[in-house]
GROMACS .gro file of C-alpha atoms in nm:
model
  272
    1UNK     CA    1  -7.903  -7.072  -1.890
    2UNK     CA    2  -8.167  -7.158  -1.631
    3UNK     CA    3  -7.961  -7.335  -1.336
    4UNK     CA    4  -8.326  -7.518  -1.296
    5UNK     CA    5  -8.324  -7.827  -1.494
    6UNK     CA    6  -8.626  -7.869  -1.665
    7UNK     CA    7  -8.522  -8.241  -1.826
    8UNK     CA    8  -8.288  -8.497  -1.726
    9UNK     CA    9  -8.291  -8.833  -1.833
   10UNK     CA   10  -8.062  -9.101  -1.589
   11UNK     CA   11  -7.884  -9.384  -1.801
   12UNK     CA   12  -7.855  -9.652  -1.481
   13UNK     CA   13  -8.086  -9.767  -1.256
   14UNK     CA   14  -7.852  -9.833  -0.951
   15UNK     CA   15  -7.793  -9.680  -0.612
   16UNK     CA   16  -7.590  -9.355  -0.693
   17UNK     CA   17  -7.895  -9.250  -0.968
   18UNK     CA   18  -8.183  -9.354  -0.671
   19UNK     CA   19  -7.955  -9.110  -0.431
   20UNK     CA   20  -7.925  -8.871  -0.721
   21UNK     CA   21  -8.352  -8.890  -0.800
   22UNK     CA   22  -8.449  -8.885  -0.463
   23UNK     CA   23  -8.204  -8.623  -0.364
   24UNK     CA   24  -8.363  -8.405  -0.680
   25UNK     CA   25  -8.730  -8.493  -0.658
   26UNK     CA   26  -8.719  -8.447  -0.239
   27UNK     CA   27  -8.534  -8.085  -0.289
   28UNK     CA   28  -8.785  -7.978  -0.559
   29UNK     CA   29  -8.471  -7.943  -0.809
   30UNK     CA   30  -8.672  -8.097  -1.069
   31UNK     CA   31  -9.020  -8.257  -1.075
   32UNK     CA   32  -9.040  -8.632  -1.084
   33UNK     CA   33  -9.275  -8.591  -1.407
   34UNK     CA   34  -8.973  -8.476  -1.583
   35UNK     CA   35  -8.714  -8.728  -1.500
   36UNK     CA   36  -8.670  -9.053  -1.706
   37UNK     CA   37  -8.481  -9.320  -1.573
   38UNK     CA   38  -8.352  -9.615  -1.770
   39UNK     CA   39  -8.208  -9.948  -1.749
   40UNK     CA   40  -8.247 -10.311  -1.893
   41UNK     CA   41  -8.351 -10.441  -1.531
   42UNK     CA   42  -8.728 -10.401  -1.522
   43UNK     CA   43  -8.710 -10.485  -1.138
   44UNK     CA   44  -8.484 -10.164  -1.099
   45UNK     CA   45  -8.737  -9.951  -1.291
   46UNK     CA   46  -9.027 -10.085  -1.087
   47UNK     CA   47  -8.877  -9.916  -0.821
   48UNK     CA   48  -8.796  -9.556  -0.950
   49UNK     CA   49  -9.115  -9.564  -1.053
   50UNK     CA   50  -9.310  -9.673  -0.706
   51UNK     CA   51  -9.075  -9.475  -0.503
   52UNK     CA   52  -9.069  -9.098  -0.661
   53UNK     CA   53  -9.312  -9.131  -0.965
   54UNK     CA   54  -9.072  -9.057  -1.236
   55UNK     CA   55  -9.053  -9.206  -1.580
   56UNK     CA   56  -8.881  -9.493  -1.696
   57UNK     CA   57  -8.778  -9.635  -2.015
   58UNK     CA   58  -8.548  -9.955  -2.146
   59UNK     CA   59  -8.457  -9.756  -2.517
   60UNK     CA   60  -8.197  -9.551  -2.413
   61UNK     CA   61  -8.136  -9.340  -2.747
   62UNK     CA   62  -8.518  -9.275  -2.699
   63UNK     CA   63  -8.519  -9.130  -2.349
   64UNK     CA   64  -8.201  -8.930  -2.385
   65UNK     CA   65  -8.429  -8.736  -2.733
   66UNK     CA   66  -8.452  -8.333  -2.660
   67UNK     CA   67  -8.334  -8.390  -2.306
   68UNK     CA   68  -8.171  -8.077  -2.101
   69UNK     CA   69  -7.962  -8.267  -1.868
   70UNK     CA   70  -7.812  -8.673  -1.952
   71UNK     CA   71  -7.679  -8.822  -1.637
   72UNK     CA   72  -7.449  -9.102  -1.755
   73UNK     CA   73  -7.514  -9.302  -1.389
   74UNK     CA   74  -7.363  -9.662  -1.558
   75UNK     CA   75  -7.135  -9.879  -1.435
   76UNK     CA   76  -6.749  -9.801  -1.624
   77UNK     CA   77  -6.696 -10.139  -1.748
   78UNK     CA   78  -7.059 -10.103  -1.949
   79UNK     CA   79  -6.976  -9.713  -2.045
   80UNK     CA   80  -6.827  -9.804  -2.386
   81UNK     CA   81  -7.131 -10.005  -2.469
   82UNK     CA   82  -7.365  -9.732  -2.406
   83UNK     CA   83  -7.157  -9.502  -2.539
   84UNK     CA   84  -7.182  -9.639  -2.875
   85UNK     CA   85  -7.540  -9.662  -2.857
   86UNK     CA   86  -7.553  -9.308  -2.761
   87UNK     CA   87  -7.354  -9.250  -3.056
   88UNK     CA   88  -7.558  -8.953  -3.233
   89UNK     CA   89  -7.825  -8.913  -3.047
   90UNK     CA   90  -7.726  -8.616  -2.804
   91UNK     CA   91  -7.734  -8.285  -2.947
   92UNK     CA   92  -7.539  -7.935  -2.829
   93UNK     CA   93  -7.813  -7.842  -2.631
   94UNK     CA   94  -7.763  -8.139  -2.389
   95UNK     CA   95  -7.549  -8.127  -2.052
   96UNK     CA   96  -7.401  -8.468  -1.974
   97UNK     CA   97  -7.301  -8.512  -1.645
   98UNK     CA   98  -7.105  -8.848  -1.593
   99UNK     CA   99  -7.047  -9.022  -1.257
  100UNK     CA  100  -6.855  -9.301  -1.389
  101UNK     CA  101  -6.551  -9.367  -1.153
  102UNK     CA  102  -6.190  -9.330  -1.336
  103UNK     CA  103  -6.321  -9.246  -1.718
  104UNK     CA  104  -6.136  -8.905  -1.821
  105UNK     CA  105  -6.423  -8.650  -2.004
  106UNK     CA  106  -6.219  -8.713  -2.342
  107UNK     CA  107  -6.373  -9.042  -2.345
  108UNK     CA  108  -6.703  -8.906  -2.337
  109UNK     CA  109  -6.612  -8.615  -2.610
  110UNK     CA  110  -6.447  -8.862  -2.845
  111UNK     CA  111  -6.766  -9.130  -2.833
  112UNK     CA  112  -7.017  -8.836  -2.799
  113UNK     CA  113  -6.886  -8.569  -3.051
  114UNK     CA  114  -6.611  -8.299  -2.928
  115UNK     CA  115  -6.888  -8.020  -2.894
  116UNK     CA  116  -7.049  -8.229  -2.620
  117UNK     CA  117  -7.070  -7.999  -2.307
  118UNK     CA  118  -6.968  -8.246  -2.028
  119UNK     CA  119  -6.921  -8.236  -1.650
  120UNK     CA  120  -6.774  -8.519  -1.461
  121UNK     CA  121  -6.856  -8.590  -1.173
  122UNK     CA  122  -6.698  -8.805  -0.854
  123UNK     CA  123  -6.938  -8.870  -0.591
  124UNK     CA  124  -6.945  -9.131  -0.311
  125UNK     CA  125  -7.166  -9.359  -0.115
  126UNK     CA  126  -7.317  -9.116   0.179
  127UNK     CA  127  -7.516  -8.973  -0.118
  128UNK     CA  128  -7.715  -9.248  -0.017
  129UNK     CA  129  -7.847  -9.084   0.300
  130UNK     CA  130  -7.809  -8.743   0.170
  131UNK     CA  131  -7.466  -8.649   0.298
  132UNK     CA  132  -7.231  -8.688  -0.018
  133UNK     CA  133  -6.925  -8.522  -0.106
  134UNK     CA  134  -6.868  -8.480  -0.437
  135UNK     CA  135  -6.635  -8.339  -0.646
  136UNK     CA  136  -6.742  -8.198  -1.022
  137UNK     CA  137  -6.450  -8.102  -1.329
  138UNK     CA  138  -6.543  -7.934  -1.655
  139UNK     CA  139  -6.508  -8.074  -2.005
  140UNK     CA  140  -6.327  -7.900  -2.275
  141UNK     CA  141  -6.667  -7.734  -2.345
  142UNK     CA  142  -6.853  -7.719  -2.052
  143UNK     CA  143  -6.953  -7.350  -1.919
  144UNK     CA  144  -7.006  -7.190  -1.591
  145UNK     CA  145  -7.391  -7.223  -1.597
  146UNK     CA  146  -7.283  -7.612  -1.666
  147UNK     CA  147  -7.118  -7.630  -1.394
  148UNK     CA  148  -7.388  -7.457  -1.205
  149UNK     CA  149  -7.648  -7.728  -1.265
  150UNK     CA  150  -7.401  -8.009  -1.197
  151UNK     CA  151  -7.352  -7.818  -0.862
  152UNK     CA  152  -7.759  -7.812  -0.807
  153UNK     CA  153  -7.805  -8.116  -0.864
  154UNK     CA  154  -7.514  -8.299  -0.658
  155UNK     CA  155  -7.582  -8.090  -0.348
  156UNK     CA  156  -7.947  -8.236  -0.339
  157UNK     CA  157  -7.730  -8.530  -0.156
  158UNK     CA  158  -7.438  -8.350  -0.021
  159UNK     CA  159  -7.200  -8.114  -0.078
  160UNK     CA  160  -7.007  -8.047  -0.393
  161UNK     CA  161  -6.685  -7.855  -0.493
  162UNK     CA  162  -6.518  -7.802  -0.783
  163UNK     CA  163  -6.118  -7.902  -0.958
  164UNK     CA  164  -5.982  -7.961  -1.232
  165UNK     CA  165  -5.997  -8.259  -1.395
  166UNK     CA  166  -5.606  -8.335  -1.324
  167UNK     CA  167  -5.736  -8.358  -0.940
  168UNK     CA  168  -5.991  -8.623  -0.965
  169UNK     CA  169  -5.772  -8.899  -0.933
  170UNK     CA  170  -5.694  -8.734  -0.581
  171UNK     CA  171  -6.037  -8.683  -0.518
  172UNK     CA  172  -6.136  -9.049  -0.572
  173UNK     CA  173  -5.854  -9.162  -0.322
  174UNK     CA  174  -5.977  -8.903  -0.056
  175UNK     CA  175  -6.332  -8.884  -0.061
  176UNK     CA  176  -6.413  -9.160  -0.320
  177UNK     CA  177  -6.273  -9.436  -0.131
  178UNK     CA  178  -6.254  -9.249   0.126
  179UNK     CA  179  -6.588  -9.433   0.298
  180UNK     CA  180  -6.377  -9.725   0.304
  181UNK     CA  181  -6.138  -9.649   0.485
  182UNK     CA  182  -6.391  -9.529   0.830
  183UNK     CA  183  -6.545  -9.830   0.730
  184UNK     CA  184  -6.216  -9.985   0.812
  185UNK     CA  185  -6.151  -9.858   1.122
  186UNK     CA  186  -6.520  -9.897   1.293
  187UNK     CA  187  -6.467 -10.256   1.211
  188UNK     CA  188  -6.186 -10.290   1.372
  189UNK     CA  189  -6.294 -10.100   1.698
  190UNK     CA  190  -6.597 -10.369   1.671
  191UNK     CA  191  -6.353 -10.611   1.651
  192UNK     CA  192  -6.151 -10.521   1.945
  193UNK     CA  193  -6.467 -10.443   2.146
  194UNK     CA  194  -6.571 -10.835   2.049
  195UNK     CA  195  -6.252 -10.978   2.237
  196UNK     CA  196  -6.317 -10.689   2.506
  197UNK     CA  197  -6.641 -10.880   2.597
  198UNK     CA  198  -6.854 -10.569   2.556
  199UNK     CA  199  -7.228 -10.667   2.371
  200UNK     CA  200  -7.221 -10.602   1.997
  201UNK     CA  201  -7.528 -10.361   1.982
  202UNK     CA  202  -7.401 -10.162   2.231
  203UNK     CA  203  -7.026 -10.164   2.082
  204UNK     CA  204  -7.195 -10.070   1.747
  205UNK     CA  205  -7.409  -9.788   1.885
  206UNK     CA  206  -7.087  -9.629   2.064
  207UNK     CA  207  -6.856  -9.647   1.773
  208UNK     CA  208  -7.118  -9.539   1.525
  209UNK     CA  209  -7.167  -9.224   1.769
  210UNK     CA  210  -6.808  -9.143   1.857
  211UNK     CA  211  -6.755  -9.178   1.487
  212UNK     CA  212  -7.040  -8.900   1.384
  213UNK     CA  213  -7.001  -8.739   1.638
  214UNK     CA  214  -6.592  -8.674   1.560
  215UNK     CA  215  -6.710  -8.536   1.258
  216UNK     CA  216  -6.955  -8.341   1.356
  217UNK     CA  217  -6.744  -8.162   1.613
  218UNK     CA  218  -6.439  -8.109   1.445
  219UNK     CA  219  -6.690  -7.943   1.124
  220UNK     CA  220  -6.842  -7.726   1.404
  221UNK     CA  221  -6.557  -7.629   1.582
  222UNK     CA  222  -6.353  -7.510   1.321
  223UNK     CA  223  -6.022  -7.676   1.499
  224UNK     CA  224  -5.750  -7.862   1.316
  225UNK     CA  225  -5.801  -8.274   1.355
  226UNK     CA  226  -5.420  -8.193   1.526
  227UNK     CA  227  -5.609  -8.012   1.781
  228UNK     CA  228  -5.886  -8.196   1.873
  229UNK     CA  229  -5.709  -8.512   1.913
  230UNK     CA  230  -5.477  -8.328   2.147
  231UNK     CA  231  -5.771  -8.225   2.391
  232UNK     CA  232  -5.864  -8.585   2.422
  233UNK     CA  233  -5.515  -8.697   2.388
  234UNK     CA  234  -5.422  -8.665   2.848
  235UNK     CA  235  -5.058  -8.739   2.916
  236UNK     CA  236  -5.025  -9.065   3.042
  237UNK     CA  237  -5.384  -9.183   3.011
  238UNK     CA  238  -5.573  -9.399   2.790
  239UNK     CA  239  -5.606  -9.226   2.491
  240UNK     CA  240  -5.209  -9.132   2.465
  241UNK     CA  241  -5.162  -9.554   2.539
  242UNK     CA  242  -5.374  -9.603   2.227
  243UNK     CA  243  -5.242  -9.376   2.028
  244UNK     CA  244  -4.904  -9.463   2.100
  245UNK     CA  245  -4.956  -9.781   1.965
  246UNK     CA  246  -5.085  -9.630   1.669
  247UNK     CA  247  -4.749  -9.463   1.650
  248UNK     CA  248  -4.550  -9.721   1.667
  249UNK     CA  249  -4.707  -9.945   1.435
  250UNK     CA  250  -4.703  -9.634   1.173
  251UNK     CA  251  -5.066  -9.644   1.136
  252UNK     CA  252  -5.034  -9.257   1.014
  253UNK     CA  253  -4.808  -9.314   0.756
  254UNK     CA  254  -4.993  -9.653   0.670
  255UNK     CA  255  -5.273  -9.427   0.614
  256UNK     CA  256  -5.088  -9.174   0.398
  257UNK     CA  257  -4.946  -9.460   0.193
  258UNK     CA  258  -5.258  -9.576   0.146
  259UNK     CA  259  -5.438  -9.297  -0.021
  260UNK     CA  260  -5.179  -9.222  -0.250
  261UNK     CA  261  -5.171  -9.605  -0.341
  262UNK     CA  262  -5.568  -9.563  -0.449
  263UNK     CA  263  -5.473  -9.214  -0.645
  264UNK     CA  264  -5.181  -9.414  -0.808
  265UNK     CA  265  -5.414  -9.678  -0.897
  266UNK     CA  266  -5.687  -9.446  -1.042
  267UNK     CA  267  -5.414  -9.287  -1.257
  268UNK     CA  268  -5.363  -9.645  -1.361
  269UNK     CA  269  -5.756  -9.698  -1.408
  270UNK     CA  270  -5.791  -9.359  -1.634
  271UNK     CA  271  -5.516  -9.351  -1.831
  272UNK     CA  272  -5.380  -9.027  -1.665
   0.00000   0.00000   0.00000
């Protein structure tokens, strides 16, 4: 199988699809001319189609018709409704890629037909500005060249690896939510910079460097996050204060608690 896409048609007119199209028209994965986008907000279409010229369409057994790729980009509490409309109309030839949070690929193969070749796929919200991390897992049918074009088209926002399906529930506590939970703690240093006095556009500026800048090094430099804290980390000087208060107030193994509290919960969410 070609790994270029020649067709896709995206069921879902919100953010994660506009990531997904403009992360696919942008990289020249597919041309805008052959993407269809649907959804029943005609406001939402207006949009895809201003923005990267693609096609849109509110019938959505219509646009998914003789399609090579069917990204399922809906929200999971509207899934089984589309699902039922979709009922019959995608044939074997078809890859269906889903990005539905917490929905197991059976649910797809038992509405869609058991010879439905499916990848899931967990992404997260830095798709938006191109720097996603996603993880893909195969269906019972889904092959290698599948897997392939999931791949392609994913890493047009970010990067992608792939698990088995048995690991996405860790994947959606880790990198999922995972946005969160910086989100968490720059609001927080904002917060404490607030009662320090300091101005809030220069607070946010700081922490919003410091925080890519972290990440940046530590992906450069190949060094553990151990490591790299320890540099900064000066016995008996203002990093080792603040991190001693983490310590005591077990902010690590808050932190550990809490992302196995959000994979427990997505087992709870799918079913698994």
């Amino acid at each position: 199988m070609n790994h270029q896409p020649s067709t896709i048609c995206f069921i879902g007119a919100g953010n994660m699809a506009e990531a997904l199209v403009s992360g696919i028209v942008s990289k020249g994965v597919c041309p805008a001319a052959n993407i269809v986008v649907t959804d029943i907000a005609e406001a939402r279409l207006a949009i895809f189609r201003e923005k990267f010229g693609v096609g849109t369409e509110t019938d959505n057994r219509k646009a998914v018709d003789g399609k090579d790729i069917v990204v399922l980009a809906v929200k999971p509490q509207v899934m089984t409704e589309v699902l039922d409309e979709l009922r019959g109309a995608i044939g074997e030839k078809t890859l269906v890629i889903s990005i539905a949070a917490g929905l197991r690929s059976t649910v797809f193969e038992s509405a869609l037909g058991d010879r439905i070749r499916l990848v899931r796929v967990m992404p997260n919200t830095p798709a938006l500005v191109g720097l996603g991390a996603a993880a893909i897992a195969s269906g019972s049918r889904a092959t290698d060249d599948d897997l392939a074009v999931a791949e392609k088209l994913l890493g047009s926002v970010g990067i992608v690896v792939r698990v088995d399906e048995d690991a996405m529930d860790a994947v959606t506590a880790l990198s999922g939510s995972g946005p969160a939970y910086v989100f968490y703690l720059i609001e927080h240093m904002l917060k404490a910079a607030d009662e320090l006095g300091m101005d809030a556009d220069t607070a946010r500026g700081l922490v919003l460097a410091t925080v890519q800048g972290a990440a940046k090094l530590m992906s450069e430099s190949g060094s553990s996050a151990e490591d790299l804290r320890a540099r900064v980390t000066s016995k008996g000087g203002t990093t080792a204060a603040a991190v001693a208060v983490f310590e005591k107030s077990g902010v690590g193994e808050a932190i550990v608690n809490a992302v196995k509290a959000a994979e427990h919960r997505s087992k709870e969410l799918s079913g698994s």
